């Protein structure tokens, strides 16, 4: 792609005709898209081999704003859709870009099963700790004591610790950053592209309109300052210790980086063992 | 007497008059939603929110210290609205 000095370096990755986007002032989703575009530039990935899949929600809108092969799927079904894409054309790099409500709540089962099968997907989960698009209801990731529209006297349900959940299910690469850690986030995304298997990157992002306002935490900028002050980088931290609290420390870093055979390798191994020469690779059959 | 301190990385500390990286900031005023991330996190404090409005009624940032910009593009990475970016200017200094 030719470098033009007069435009933003991420402009070639955006559908400029759809800007300005719908995200609120101070929302961090745009920042994560920015990091994603820069990770694409850095990793020099072939954009023709890349597909981006989103579910429903504020973060689900990413699919409509990036100039890539992108799909805006039904609620919670971003991972099954991406699994289908990957199985039909194993040469594709498939990225799932969605929110915590989409991936961990309605799509929670898909998340753990994709991690268990170790399908080669890069999942970027923008976690704003609430259902933002529908009006600020309690999500499975909302930390205890937070006030939401469905828990006006504070939440009392224990929240999901997403890195712990996907590690237990079998993901090979797990990192967490906040929208304050832009360079680290872009580097993590580049690393995930070069990793074979189920990669999960959680990005803690402010929701100034619903979560921060209801919990009297100020606006997006105040939240970014809070991330700067309260986040601690601990690479390789045991994921059972990285749960989020309302006002406490946020442990960030690369928690897991391991190797396990991915779905495709396991499928090939099993079928070659059972069928021998009669087994034909899917790619050779339909995608030539 | 000239004392030269060498760090383990082999880099020398900056001395007055050393060439430093320079850059320019570009702002797309109409996209800005005035979240203030670029103003707060610019390492050399080049920006400030202006009192002028854009057509949506937000106060976009403006450049108050253009000479301090190093072209690191951190403003561009933080901006959630893709409304600002900086580019390095080739002065022969900095890396």
PDB file of N, CA, C and O in Angstrom, chain A residues 52-84:
ATOM      1  N   UNK A  52     -12.578 -10.307   9.105  1.00  0.00           N
ATOM      2  CA  UNK A  52     -12.904  -9.833  10.447  1.00  0.00           C
ATOM      3  C   UNK A  52     -14.379 -10.093  10.713  1.00  0.00           C
ATOM      4  O   UNK A  52     -15.226  -9.774   9.882  1.00  0.00           O
ATOM      5  N   UNK A  53     -14.663 -10.706  11.854  1.00  0.00           N
ATOM      6  CA  UNK A  53     -16.041 -11.071  12.184  1.00  0.00           C
ATOM      7  C   UNK A  53     -16.432 -10.395  13.494  1.00  0.00           C
ATOM      8  O   UNK A  53     -15.680 -10.444  14.470  1.00  0.00           O
ATOM      9  N   UNK A  54     -17.574  -9.748  13.495  1.00  0.00           N
ATOM     10  CA  UNK A  54     -18.063  -9.089  14.709  1.00  0.00           C
ATOM     11  C   UNK A  54     -19.437  -9.623  15.055  1.00  0.00           C
ATOM     12  O   UNK A  54     -20.177 -10.080  14.179  1.00  0.00           O
ATOM     13  N   UNK A  55     -19.779  -9.495  16.322  1.00  0.00           N
ATOM     14  CA  UNK A  55     -21.138  -9.845  16.744  1.00  0.00           C
ATOM     15  C   UNK A  55     -21.961  -8.574  16.868  1.00  0.00           C
ATOM     16  O   UNK A  55     -21.806  -7.645  16.092  1.00  0.00           O
ATOM     17  N   UNK A  56     -22.817  -8.538  17.872  1.00  0.00           N
ATOM     18  CA  UNK A  56     -23.695  -7.390  18.076  1.00  0.00           C
ATOM     19  C   UNK A  56     -23.200  -6.595  19.279  1.00  0.00           C
ATOM     20  O   UNK A  56     -22.632  -7.147  20.211  1.00  0.00           O
ATOM     21  N   UNK A  57     -23.462  -5.316  19.244  1.00  0.00           N
ATOM     22  CA  UNK A  57     -23.075  -4.444  20.357  1.00  0.00           C
ATOM     23  C   UNK A  57     -22.269  -3.280  19.855  1.00  0.00           C
ATOM     24  O   UNK A  57     -22.053  -3.139  18.650  1.00  0.00           O
ATOM     25  N   UNK A  58     -21.823  -2.444  20.779  1.00  0.00           N
ATOM     26  CA  UNK A  58     -21.016  -1.296  20.363  1.00  0.00           C
ATOM     27  C   UNK A  58     -19.786  -1.782  19.612  1.00  0.00           C
ATOM     28  O   UNK A  58     -19.468  -1.291  18.531  1.00  0.00           O
ATOM     29  N   UNK A  59     -19.088  -2.779  20.169  1.00  0.00           N
ATOM     30  CA  UNK A  59     -17.875  -3.266  19.524  1.00  0.00           C
ATOM     31  C   UNK A  59     -18.202  -3.996  18.230  1.00  0.00           C
ATOM     32  O   UNK A  59     -17.389  -4.039  17.311  1.00  0.00           O
ATOM     33  N   UNK A  60     -19.398  -4.560  18.142  1.00  0.00           N
ATOM     34  CA  UNK A  60     -19.818  -5.244  16.935  1.00  0.00           C
ATOM     35  C   UNK A  60     -19.829  -4.336  15.725  1.00  0.00           C
ATOM     36  O   UNK A  60     -19.736  -4.793  14.583  1.00  0.00           O
ATOM     37  N   UNK A  61     -19.919  -3.030  15.965  1.00  0.00           N
ATOM     38  CA  UNK A  61     -19.923  -2.073  14.867  1.00  0.00           C
ATOM     39  C   UNK A  61     -18.583  -1.971  14.152  1.00  0.00           C
ATOM     40  O   UNK A  61     -18.499  -1.364  13.096  1.00  0.00           O
ATOM     41  N   UNK A  62     -17.537  -2.521  14.762  1.00  0.00           N
ATOM     42  CA  UNK A  62     -16.203  -2.438  14.150  1.00  0.00           C
ATOM     43  C   UNK A  62     -16.235  -2.992  12.725  1.00  0.00           C
ATOM     44  O   UNK A  62     -15.633  -2.433  11.813  1.00  0.00           O
ATOM     45  N   UNK A  63     -16.980  -4.084  12.540  1.00  0.00           N
ATOM     46  CA  UNK A  63     -17.031  -4.722  11.219  1.00  0.00           C
ATOM     47  C   UNK A  63     -17.500  -3.756  10.140  1.00  0.00           C
ATOM     48  O   UNK A  63     -17.101  -3.863   8.991  1.00  0.00           O
ATOM     49  N   UNK A  64     -18.335  -2.801  10.514  1.00  0.00           N
ATOM     50  CA  UNK A  64     -18.844  -1.859   9.528  1.00  0.00           C
ATOM     51  C   UNK A  64     -17.908  -0.703   9.239  1.00  0.00           C
ATOM     52  O   UNK A  64     -18.130   0.041   8.288  1.00  0.00           O
ATOM     53  N   UNK A  65     -16.893  -0.532  10.058  1.00  0.00           N
ATOM     54  CA  UNK A  65     -16.016   0.628   9.894  1.00  0.00           C
ATOM     55  C   UNK A  65     -14.654   0.282   9.319  1.00  0.00           C
ATOM     56  O   UNK A  65     -13.875   1.168   9.018  1.00  0.00           O
ATOM     57  N   UNK A  66     -14.314  -0.994   9.227  1.00  0.00           N
ATOM     58  CA  UNK A  66     -12.999  -1.347   8.693  1.00  0.00           C
ATOM     59  C   UNK A  66     -13.134  -1.769   7.231  1.00  0.00           C
ATOM     60  O   UNK A  66     -14.097  -2.437   6.857  1.00  0.00           O
ATOM     61  N   UNK A  67     -12.153  -1.346   6.419  1.00  0.00           N
ATOM     62  CA  UNK A  67     -12.194  -1.671   4.992  1.00  0.00           C
ATOM     63  C   UNK A  67     -11.479  -2.998   4.772  1.00  0.00           C
ATOM     64  O   UNK A  67     -10.400  -3.072   4.197  1.00  0.00           O
ATOM     65  N   UNK A  68     -12.058  -4.060   5.327  1.00  0.00           N
ATOM     66  CA  UNK A  68     -11.529  -5.412   5.184  1.00  0.00           C
ATOM     67  C   UNK A  68     -12.724  -6.282   4.811  1.00  0.00           C
ATOM     68  O   UNK A  68     -13.855  -5.804   4.800  1.00  0.00           O
ATOM     69  N   UNK A  69     -12.464  -7.557   4.566  1.00  0.00           N
ATOM     70  CA  UNK A  69     -13.595  -8.460   4.413  1.00  0.00           C
ATOM     71  C   UNK A  69     -14.174  -8.666   5.799  1.00  0.00           C
ATOM     72  O   UNK A  69     -13.583  -9.364   6.624  1.00  0.00           O
ATOM     73  N   UNK A  70     -15.296  -8.026   6.080  1.00  0.00           N
ATOM     74  CA  UNK A  70     -15.798  -8.067   7.449  1.00  0.00           C
ATOM     75  C   UNK A  70     -17.260  -8.510   7.459  1.00  0.00           C
ATOM     76  O   UNK A  70     -17.998  -8.294   6.502  1.00  0.00           O
ATOM     77  N   UNK A  71     -17.640  -9.136   8.553  1.00  0.00           N
ATOM     78  CA  UNK A  71     -18.989  -9.680   8.676  1.00  0.00           C
ATOM     79  C   UNK A  71     -19.577  -9.244  10.011  1.00  0.00           C
ATOM     80  O   UNK A  71     -18.931  -9.366  11.042  1.00  0.00           O
ATOM     81  N   UNK A  72     -20.798  -8.746   9.965  1.00  0.00           N
ATOM     82  CA  UNK A  72     -21.508  -8.331  11.175  1.00  0.00           C
ATOM     83  C   UNK A  72     -22.547  -9.421  11.413  1.00  0.00           C
ATOM     84  O   UNK A  72     -23.568  -9.464  10.730  1.00  0.00           O
ATOM     85  N   UNK A  73     -22.265 -10.318  12.330  1.00  0.00           N
ATOM     86  CA  UNK A  73     -23.120 -11.498  12.467  1.00  0.00           C
ATOM     87  C   UNK A  73     -24.195 -11.272  13.535  1.00  0.00           C
ATOM     88  O   UNK A  73     -24.282 -10.195  14.106  1.00  0.00           O
ATOM     89  N   UNK A  74     -24.983 -12.303  13.807  1.00  0.00           N
ATOM     90  CA  UNK A  74     -26.040 -12.181  14.807  1.00  0.00           C
ATOM     91  C   UNK A  74     -25.439 -12.220  16.218  1.00  0.00           C
ATOM     92  O   UNK A  74     -24.272 -12.538  16.407  1.00  0.00           O
ATOM     93  N   UNK A  75     -26.246 -11.925  17.206  1.00  0.00           N
ATOM     94  CA  UNK A  75     -25.762 -11.730  18.567  1.00  0.00           C
ATOM     95  C   UNK A  75     -25.126 -12.996  19.146  1.00  0.00           C
ATOM     96  O   UNK A  75     -25.789 -14.031  19.250  1.00  0.00           O
ATOM     97  N   UNK A  76     -23.875 -12.890  19.509  1.00  0.00           N
ATOM     98  CA  UNK A  76     -23.170 -13.988  20.162  1.00  0.00           C
ATOM     99  C   UNK A  76     -22.593 -15.006  19.202  1.00  0.00           C
ATOM    100  O   UNK A  76     -21.882 -15.912  19.624  1.00  0.00           O
ATOM    101  N   UNK A  77     -22.899 -14.879  17.907  1.00  0.00           N
ATOM    102  CA  UNK A  77     -22.509 -15.932  16.974  1.00  0.00           C
ATOM    103  C   UNK A  77     -21.303 -15.552  16.125  1.00  0.00           C
ATOM    104  O   UNK A  77     -21.117 -16.103  15.044  1.00  0.00           O
ATOM    105  N   UNK A  78     -20.496 -14.628  16.602  1.00  0.00           N
ATOM    106  CA  UNK A  78     -19.298 -14.250  15.837  1.00  0.00           C
ATOM    107  C   UNK A  78     -18.334 -15.431  15.764  1.00  0.00           C
ATOM    108  O   UNK A  78     -17.780 -15.722  14.701  1.00  0.00           O
ATOM    109  N   UNK A  79     -18.134 -16.137  16.880  1.00  0.00           N
ATOM    110  CA  UNK A  79     -17.165 -17.238  16.891  1.00  0.00           C
ATOM    111  C   UNK A  79     -17.635 -18.424  16.032  1.00  0.00           C
ATOM    112  O   UNK A  79     -16.843 -18.935  15.244  1.00  0.00           O
ATOM    113  N   UNK A  80     -18.894 -18.871  16.115  1.00  0.00           N
ATOM    114  CA  UNK A  80     -19.319 -19.946  15.207  1.00  0.00           C
ATOM    115  C   UNK A  80     -19.175 -19.570  13.737  1.00  0.00           C
ATOM    116  O   UNK A  80     -18.741 -20.383  12.921  1.00  0.00           O
ATOM    117  N   UNK A  81     -19.506 -18.315  13.408  1.00  0.00           N
ATOM    118  CA  UNK A  81     -19.369 -17.862  12.025  1.00  0.00           C
ATOM    119  C   UNK A  81     -17.900 -17.921  11.597  1.00  0.00           C
ATOM    120  O   UNK A  81     -17.567 -18.407  10.521  1.00  0.00           O
ATOM    121  N   UNK A  82     -17.029 -17.439  12.486  1.00  0.00           N
ATOM    122  CA  UNK A  82     -15.599 -17.420  12.183  1.00  0.00           C
ATOM    123  C   UNK A  82     -15.053 -18.839  12.085  1.00  0.00           C
ATOM    124  O   UNK A  82     -14.191 -19.127  11.246  1.00  0.00           O
ATOM    125  N   UNK A  83     -15.568 -19.743  12.928  1.00  0.00           N
ATOM    126  CA  UNK A  83     -15.153 -21.150  12.871  1.00  0.00           C
ATOM    127  C   UNK A  83     -15.477 -21.741  11.508  1.00  0.00           C
ATOM    128  O   UNK A  83     -14.648 -22.415  10.893  1.00  0.00           O
ATOM    129  N   UNK A  84     -16.682 -21.437  11.012  1.00  0.00           N
ATOM    130  CA  UNK A  84     -17.089 -21.914   9.697  1.00  0.00           C
ATOM    131  C   UNK A  84     -16.177 -21.384   8.604  1.00  0.00           C
ATOM    132  O   UNK A  84     -15.757 -22.116   7.711  1.00  0.00           O
TER     133      UNK A  84
END
